[in-house]
mmCIF file of C-alpha atoms and ligand atoms in Angstrom:
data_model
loop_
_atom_site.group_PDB
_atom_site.id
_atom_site.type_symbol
_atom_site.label_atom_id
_atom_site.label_comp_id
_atom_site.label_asym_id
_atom_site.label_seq_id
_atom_site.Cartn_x
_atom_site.Cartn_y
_atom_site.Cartn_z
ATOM 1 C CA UNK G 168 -35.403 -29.263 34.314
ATOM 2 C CA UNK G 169 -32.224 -30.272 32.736
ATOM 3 C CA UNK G 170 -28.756 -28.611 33.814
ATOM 4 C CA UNK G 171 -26.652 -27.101 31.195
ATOM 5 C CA UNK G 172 -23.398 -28.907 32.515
ATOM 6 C CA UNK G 173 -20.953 -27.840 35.374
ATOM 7 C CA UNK G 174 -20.142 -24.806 36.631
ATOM 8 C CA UNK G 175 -17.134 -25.155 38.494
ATOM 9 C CA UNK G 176 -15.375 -28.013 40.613
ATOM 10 C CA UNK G 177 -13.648 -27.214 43.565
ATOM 11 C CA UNK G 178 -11.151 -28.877 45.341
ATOM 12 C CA UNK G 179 -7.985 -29.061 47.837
ATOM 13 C CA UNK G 180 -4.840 -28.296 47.759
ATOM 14 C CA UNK G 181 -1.851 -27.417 50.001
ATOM 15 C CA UNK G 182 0.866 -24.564 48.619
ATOM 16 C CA UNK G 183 -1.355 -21.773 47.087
ATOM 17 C CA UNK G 184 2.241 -20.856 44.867
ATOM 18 C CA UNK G 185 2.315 -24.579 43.753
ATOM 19 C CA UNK G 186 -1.158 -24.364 42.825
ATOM 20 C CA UNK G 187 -1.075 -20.860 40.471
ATOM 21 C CA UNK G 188 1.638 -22.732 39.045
ATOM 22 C CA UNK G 189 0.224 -25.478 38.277
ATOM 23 C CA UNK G 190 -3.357 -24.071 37.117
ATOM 24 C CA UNK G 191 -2.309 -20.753 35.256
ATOM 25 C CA UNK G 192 1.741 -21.854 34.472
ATOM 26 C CA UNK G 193 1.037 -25.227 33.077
ATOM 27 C CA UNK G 194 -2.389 -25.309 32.336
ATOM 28 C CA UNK G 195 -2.804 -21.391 31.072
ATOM 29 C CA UNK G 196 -5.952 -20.700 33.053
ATOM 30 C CA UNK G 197 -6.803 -17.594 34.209
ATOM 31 C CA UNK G 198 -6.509 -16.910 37.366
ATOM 32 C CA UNK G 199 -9.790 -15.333 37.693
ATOM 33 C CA UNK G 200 -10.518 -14.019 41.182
ATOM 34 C CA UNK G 201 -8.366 -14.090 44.300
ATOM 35 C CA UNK G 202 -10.318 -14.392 47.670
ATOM 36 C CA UNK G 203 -10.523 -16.163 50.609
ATOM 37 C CA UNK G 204 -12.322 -19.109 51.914
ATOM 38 C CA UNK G 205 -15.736 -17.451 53.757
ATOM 39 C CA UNK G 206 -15.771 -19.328 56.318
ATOM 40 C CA UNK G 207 -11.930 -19.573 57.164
ATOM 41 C CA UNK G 208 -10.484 -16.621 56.354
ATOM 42 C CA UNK G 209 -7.013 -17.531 56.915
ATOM 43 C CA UNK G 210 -7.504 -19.824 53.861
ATOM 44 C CA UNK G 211 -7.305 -18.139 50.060
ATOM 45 C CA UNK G 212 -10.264 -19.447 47.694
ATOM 46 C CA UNK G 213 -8.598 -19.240 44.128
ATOM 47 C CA UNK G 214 -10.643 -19.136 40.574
ATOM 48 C CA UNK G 215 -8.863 -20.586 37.475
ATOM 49 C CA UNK G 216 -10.749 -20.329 34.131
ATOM 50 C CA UNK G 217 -11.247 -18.822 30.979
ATOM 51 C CA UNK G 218 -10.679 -15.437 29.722
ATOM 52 C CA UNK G 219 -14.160 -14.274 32.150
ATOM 53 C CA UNK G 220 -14.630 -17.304 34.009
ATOM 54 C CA UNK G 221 -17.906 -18.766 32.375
ATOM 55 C CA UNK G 222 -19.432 -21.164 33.590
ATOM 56 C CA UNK G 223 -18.111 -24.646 32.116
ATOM 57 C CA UNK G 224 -14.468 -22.952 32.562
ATOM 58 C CA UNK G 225 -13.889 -22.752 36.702
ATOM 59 C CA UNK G 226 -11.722 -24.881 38.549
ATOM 60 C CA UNK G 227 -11.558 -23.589 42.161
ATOM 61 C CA UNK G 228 -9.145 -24.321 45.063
ATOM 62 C CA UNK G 229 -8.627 -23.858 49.195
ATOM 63 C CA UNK G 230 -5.029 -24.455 48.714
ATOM 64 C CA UNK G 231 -4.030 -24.829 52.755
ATOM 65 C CA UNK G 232 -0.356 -25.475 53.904
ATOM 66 C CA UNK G 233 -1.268 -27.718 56.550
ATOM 67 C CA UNK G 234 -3.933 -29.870 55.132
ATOM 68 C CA UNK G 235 -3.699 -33.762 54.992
ATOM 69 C CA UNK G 236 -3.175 -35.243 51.844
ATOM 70 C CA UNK G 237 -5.964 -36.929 50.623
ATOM 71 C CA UNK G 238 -7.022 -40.117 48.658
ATOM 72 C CA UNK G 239 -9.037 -40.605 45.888
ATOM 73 C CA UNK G 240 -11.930 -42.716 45.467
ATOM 74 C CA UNK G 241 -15.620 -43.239 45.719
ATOM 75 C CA UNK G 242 -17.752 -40.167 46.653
ATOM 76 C CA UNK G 243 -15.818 -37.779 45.028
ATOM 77 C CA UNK G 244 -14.889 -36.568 40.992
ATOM 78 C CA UNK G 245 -12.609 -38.869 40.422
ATOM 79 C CA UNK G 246 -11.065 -37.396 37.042
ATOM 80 C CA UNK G 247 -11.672 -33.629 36.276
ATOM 81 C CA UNK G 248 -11.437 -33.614 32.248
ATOM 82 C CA UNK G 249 -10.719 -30.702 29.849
ATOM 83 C CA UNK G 250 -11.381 -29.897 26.947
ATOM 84 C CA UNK G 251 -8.842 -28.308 24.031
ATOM 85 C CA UNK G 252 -9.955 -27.457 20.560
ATOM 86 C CA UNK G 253 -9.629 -30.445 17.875
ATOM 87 C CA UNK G 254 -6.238 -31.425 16.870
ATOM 88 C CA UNK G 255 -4.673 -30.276 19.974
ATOM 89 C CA UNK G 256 -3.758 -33.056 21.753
ATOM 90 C CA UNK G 257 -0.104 -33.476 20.378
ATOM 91 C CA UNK G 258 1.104 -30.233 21.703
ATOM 92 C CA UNK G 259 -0.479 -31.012 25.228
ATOM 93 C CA UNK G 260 1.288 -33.958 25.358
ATOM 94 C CA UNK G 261 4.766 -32.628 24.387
ATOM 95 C CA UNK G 262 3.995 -29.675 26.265
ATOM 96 C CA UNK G 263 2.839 -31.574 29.750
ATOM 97 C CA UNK G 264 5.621 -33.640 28.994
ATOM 98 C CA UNK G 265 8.332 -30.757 28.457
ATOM 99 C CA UNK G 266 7.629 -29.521 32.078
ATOM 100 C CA UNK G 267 8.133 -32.766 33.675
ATOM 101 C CA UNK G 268 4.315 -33.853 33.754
ATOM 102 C CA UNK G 269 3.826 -37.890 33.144
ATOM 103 C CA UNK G 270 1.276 -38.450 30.707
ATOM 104 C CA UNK G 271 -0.935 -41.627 30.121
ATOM 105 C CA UNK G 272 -3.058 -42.180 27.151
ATOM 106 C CA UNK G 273 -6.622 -43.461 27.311
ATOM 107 C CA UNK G 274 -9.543 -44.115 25.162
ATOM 108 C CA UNK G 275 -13.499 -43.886 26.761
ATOM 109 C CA UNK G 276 -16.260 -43.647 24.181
ATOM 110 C CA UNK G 277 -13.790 -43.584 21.186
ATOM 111 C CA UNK G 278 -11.731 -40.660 22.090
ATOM 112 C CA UNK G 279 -8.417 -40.016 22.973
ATOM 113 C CA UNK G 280 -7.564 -38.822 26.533
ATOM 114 C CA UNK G 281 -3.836 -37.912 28.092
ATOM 115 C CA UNK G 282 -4.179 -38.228 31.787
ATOM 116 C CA UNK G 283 -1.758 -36.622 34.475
ATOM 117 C CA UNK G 284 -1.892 -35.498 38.440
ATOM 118 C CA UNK G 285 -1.696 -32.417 39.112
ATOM 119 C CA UNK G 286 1.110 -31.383 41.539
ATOM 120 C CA UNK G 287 -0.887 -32.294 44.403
ATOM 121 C CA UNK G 288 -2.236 -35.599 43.079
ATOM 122 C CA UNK G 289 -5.400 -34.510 41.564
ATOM 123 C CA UNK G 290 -6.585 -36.520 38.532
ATOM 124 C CA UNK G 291 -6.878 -34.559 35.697
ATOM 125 C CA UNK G 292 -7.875 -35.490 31.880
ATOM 126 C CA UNK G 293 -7.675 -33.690 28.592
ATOM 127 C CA UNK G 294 -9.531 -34.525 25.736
ATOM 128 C CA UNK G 295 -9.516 -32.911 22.090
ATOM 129 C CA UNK G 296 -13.510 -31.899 20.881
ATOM 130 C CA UNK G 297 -15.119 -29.335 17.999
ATOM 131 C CA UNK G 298 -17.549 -28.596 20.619
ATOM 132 C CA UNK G 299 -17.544 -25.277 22.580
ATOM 133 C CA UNK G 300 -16.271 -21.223 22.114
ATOM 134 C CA UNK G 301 -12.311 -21.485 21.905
ATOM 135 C CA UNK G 302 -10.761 -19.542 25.325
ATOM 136 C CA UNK G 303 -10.046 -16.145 24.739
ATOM 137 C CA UNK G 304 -7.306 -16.676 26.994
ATOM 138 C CA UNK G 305 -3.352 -16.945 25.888
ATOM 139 C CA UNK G 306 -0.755 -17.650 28.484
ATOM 140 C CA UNK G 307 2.273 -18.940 28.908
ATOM 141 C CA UNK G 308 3.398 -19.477 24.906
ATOM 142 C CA UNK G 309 -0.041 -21.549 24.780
ATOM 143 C CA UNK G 310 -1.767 -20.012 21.567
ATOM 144 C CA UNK G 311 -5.564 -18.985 22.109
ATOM 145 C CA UNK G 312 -6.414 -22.193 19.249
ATOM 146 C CA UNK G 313 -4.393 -24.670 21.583
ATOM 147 C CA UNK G 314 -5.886 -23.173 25.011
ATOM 148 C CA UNK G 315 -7.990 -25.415 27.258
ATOM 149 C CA UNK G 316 -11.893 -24.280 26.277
ATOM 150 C CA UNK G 317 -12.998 -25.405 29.829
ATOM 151 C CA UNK G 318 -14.264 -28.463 31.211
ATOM 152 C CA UNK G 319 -15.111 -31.317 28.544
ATOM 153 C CA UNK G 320 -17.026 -33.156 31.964
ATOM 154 C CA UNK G 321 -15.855 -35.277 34.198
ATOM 155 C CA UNK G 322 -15.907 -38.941 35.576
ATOM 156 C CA UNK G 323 -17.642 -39.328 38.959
ATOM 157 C CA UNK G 324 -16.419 -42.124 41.309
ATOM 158 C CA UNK G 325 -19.329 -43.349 43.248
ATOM 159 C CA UNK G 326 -19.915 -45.740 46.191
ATOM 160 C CA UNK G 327 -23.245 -46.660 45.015
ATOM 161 C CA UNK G 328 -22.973 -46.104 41.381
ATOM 162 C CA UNK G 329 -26.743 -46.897 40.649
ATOM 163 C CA UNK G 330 -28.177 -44.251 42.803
ATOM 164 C CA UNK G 331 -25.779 -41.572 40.962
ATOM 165 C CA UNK G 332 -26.521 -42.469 37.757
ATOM 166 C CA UNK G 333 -30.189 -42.052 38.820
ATOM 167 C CA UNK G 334 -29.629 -38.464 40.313
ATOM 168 C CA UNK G 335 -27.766 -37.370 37.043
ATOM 169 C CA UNK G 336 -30.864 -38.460 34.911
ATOM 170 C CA UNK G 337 -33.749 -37.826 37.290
ATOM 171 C CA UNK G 338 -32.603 -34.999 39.123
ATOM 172 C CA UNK G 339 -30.194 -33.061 37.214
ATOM 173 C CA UNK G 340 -32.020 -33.999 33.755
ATOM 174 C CA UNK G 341 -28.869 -35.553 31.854
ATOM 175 C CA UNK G 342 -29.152 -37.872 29.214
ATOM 176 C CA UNK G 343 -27.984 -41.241 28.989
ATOM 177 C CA UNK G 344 -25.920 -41.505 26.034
ATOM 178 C CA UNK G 345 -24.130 -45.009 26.010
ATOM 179 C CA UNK G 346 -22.008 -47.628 27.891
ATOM 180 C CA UNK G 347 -18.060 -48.030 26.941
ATOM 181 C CA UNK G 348 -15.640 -50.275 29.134
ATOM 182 C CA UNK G 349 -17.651 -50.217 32.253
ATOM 183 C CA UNK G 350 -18.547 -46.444 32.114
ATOM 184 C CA UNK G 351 -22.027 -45.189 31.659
ATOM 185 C CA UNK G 352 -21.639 -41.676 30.361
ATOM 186 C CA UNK G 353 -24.019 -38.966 30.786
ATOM 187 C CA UNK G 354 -24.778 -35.572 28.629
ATOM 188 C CA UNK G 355 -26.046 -31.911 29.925
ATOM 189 C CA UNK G 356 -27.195 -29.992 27.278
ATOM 190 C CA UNK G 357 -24.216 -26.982 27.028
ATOM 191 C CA UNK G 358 -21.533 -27.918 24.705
ATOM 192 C CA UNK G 359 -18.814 -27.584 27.775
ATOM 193 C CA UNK G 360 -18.716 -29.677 30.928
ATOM 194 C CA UNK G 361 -21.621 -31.605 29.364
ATOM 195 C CA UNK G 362 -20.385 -34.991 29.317
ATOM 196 C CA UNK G 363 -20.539 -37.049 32.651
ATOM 197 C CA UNK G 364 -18.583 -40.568 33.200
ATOM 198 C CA UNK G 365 -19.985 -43.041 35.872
ATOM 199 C CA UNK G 366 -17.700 -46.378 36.196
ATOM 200 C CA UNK G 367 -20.175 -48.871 36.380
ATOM 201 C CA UNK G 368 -19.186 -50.632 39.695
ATOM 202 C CA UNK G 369 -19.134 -49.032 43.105
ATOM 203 C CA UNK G 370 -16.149 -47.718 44.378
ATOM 204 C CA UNK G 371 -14.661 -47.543 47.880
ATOM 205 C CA UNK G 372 -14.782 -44.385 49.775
ATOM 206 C CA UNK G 373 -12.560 -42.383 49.255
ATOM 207 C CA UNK G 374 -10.510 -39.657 51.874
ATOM 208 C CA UNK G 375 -11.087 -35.705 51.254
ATOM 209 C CA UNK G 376 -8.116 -33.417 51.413
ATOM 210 C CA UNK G 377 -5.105 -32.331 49.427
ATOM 211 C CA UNK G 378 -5.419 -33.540 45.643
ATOM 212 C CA UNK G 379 -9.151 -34.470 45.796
ATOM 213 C CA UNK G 380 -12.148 -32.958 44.611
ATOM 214 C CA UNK G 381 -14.479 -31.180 47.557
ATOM 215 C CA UNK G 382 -17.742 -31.265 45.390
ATOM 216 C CA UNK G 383 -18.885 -30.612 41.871
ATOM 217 C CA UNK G 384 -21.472 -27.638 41.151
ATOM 218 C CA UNK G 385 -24.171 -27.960 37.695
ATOM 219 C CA UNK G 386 -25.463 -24.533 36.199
ATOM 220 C CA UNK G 387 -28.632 -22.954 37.239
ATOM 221 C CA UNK G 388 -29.598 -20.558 33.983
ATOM 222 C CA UNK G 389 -30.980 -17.419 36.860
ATOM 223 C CA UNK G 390 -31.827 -17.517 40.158
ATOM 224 C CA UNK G 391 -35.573 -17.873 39.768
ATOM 225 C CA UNK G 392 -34.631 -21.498 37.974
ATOM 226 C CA UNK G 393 -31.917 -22.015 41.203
ATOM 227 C CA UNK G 394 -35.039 -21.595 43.022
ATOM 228 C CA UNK G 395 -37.081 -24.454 41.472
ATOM 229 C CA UNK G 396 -34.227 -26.690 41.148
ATOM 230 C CA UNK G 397 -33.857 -26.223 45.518
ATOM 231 C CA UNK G 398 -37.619 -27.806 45.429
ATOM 232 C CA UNK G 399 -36.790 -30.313 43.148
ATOM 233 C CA UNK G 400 -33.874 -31.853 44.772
ATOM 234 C CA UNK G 401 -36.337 -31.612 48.063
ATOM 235 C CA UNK G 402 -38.988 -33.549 46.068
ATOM 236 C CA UNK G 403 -36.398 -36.034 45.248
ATOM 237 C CA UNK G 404 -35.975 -37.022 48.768
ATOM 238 C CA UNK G 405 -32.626 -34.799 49.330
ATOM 239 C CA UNK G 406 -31.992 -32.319 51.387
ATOM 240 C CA UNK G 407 -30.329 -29.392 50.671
ATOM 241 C CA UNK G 408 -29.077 -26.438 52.240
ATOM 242 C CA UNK G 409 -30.672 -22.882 52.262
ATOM 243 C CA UNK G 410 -29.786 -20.800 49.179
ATOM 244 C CA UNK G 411 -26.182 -19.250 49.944
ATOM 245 C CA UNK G 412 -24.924 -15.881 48.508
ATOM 246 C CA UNK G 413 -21.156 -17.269 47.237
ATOM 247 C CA UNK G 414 -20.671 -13.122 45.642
ATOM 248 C CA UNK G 415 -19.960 -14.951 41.982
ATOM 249 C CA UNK G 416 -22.797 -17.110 42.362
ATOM 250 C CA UNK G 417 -25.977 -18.670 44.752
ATOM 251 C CA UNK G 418 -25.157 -21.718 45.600
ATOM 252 C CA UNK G 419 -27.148 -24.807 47.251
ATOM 253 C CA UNK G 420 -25.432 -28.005 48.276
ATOM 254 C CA UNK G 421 -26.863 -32.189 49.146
ATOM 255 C CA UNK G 422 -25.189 -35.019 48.796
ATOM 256 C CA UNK G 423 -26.118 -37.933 46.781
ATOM 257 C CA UNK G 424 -26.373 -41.249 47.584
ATOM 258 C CA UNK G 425 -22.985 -41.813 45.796
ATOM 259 C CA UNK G 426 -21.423 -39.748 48.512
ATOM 260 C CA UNK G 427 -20.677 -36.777 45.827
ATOM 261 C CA UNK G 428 -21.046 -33.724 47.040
ATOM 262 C CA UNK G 429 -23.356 -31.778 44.527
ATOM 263 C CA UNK G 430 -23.897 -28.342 44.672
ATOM 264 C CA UNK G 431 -26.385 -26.032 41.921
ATOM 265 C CA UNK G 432 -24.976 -22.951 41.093
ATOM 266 C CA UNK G 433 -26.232 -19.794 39.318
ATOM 267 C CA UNK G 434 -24.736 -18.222 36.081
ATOM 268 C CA UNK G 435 -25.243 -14.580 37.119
ATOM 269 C CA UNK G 436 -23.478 -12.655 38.549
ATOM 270 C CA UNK G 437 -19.888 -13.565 37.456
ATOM 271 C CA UNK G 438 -16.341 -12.874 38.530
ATOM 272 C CA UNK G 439 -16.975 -9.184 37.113
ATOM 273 C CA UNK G 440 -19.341 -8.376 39.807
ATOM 274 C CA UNK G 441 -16.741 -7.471 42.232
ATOM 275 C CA UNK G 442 -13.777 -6.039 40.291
ATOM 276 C CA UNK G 443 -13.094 -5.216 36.331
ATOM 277 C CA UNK G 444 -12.984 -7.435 33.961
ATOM 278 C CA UNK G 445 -10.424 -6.544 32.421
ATOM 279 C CA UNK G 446 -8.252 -7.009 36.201
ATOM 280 C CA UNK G 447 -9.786 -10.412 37.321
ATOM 281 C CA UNK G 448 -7.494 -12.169 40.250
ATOM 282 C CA UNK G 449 -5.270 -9.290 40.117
ATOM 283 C CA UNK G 450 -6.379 -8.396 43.661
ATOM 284 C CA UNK G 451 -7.570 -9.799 46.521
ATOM 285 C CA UNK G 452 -11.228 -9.626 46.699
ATOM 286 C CA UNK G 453 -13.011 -9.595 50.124
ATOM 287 C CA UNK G 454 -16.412 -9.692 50.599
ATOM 288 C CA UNK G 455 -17.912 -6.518 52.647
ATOM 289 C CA UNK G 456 -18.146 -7.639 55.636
ATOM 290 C CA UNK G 457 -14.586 -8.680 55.422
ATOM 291 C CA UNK G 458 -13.171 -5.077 54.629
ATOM 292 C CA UNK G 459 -12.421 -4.010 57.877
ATOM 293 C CA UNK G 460 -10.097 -7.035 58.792
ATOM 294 C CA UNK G 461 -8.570 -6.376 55.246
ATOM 295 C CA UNK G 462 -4.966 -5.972 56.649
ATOM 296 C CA UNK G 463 -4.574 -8.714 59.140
ATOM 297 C CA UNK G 464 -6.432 -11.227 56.801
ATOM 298 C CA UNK G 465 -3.691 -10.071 53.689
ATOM 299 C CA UNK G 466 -0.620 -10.299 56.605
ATOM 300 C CA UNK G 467 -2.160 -13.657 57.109
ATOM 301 C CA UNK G 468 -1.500 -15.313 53.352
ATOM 302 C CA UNK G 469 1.336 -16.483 51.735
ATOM 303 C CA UNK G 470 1.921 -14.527 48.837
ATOM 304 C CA UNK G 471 1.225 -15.780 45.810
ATOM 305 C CA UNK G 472 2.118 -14.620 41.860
ATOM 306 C CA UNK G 473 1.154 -15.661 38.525
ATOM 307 C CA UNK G 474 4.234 -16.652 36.575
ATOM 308 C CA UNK G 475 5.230 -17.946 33.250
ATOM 309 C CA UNK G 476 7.055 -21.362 33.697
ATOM 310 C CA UNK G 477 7.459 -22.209 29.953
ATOM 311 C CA UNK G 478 8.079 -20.243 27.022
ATOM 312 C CA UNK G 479 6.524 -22.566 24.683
ATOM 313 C CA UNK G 480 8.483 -24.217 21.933
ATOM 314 C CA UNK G 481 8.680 -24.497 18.221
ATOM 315 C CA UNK G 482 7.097 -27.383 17.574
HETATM 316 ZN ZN1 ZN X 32 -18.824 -24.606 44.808
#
């Protein structure tokens, strides 16, 4: 079986406010559902992608006032890349630029990269490729043909880099595409979140919390393929958990012997499955058995808005 590519990322993060700004203000995401962590309701769980949320498109966060700031290093993502259309890169970098975001250029694999931290310290990448739909998504003066498609892959920090490069080929059927300046990179077959980055020597652990990544989820096409991908990571010598009902998506999680925290996730059913399309992450969504705690859970969040922060420019 061979993965399509990722299906969302999630990490940590402190001020929920701080992070809408960051994701939907700076980067023009969409914020795509509002809920709360399922197993610490006192935390929100927020969804930033495209237009619906596809798969390829979802960041996800458990921003949490009082969580320790992490570090980042091996056993985690260790850059979270995007993807804009071709020819976009000059107004990302005057725009991240414009709003006070420090910018370094890089080149892996003979493309361009501008690499930044997001507000809590989270490495983040943007690249420029033909490859995948254009967002239907505009905010925040970012036109829909400048507007981040979704994830162009990412670049996993490992503690035992040989083993995760294994996993990615054996297990999650990726394709070994070439070596560049100490990375071996990797390719799914969907045309977004498809291209994987392993640096080539181990890395020291890192520390989870604020401004790291908690674990990175691959597509399942349906849940009868979720299914055989469960037994296959068993036959691999993993183990992972039960199937879990996430309300957007089933979920199983292992961790591989990298110390990245892997989870398979299914396409169906979507961020639509709970609330209109049309109204994604205007609301907070619980899940049923929620409901009936619905006002002290609400009383217990800080409130959070999505809010233009630039106007865009002329240039
Ligand atoms: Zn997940």
């Amino acid at each position: 079986m061979q993965t399509t590519g990722i299906h969302h990322i999630t990490a940590f993060a402190r001020d929920p406010q701080a992070n809408v700004d960051f994701y939907a203000g700076v980067l023009g995401l969409r914020l795509v559902k509002r809920t709360i962590n399922f197993d610490a309701p006192e935390v929100y769980h927020l969804y930033f992608g495209d237009q619906a949320g596809n798969p390829g498109t979802i960041i996800t966060f458990f921003p949490w006032p009082d969580s320790r700031k992490g570090r980042v290093g091996g056993g985690q993502v260790g850059i979270t890349t995007y993807v804009v259309p071709a020819g976009a890169l000059p107004f990302w970098e005057e725009r991240l630029q414009r709003l006070g975001i420090s910018v370094m250029k890089a080149e892996r694999f003979g493309e361009a990269y501008l690499q930044f931290s997001d507000n809590e310290g989270l490495r983040l990448e943007i690249v420029a490729r033909s490859e995948g739909a254009e967002s239907e998504w505009s905010f925040g003066g970012i036109p829909a043909d400048k507007a981040i498609k979704g994830f162009g892959g990412a670049v996993l920090f490992s503690t035992k880099s040989a083993q995760t490069m294994s996993v990615l080929e054996d297990v999650m059927g990726l394709r070994k595409v070439g070596s560049d300046q100490g990375y071996t990179r990797f390719q799914a077959t969907g045309d977004l979140g498809n291209l994987i980055d392993v640096p080539e020597s181990d890395m020291e652990w890192g520390a989870g919390g604020a401004g790291t990544v908690h674990h990175i989820a691959w597509r399942a096409d349906d849940y009868e393929q979720h299914e055989s991908w469960r037994y296959e990571v068993q036959l691999a010598g993993y183990q992972p958990t039960p199937i879990i009902d996430r309300q957007y998506f089933n979920a199983i999680y292992f961790r591989e012997a990298g110390g990245i925290l892997f989870e398979i996730a299914t396409d169906p059913p979507g961020f639509a499955h709970d609330e209109p399309a049309d109204s994604l992450g205007e609301k907070l969504m619980l899940p049923a058995w929620y409901e009936k705690a619905r006002a002290e859970i609400e009383a217990n969040l800080l409130p959070i808005e999505v809010r233009e922060l630039d106007k865009g420019s002329s240039s």
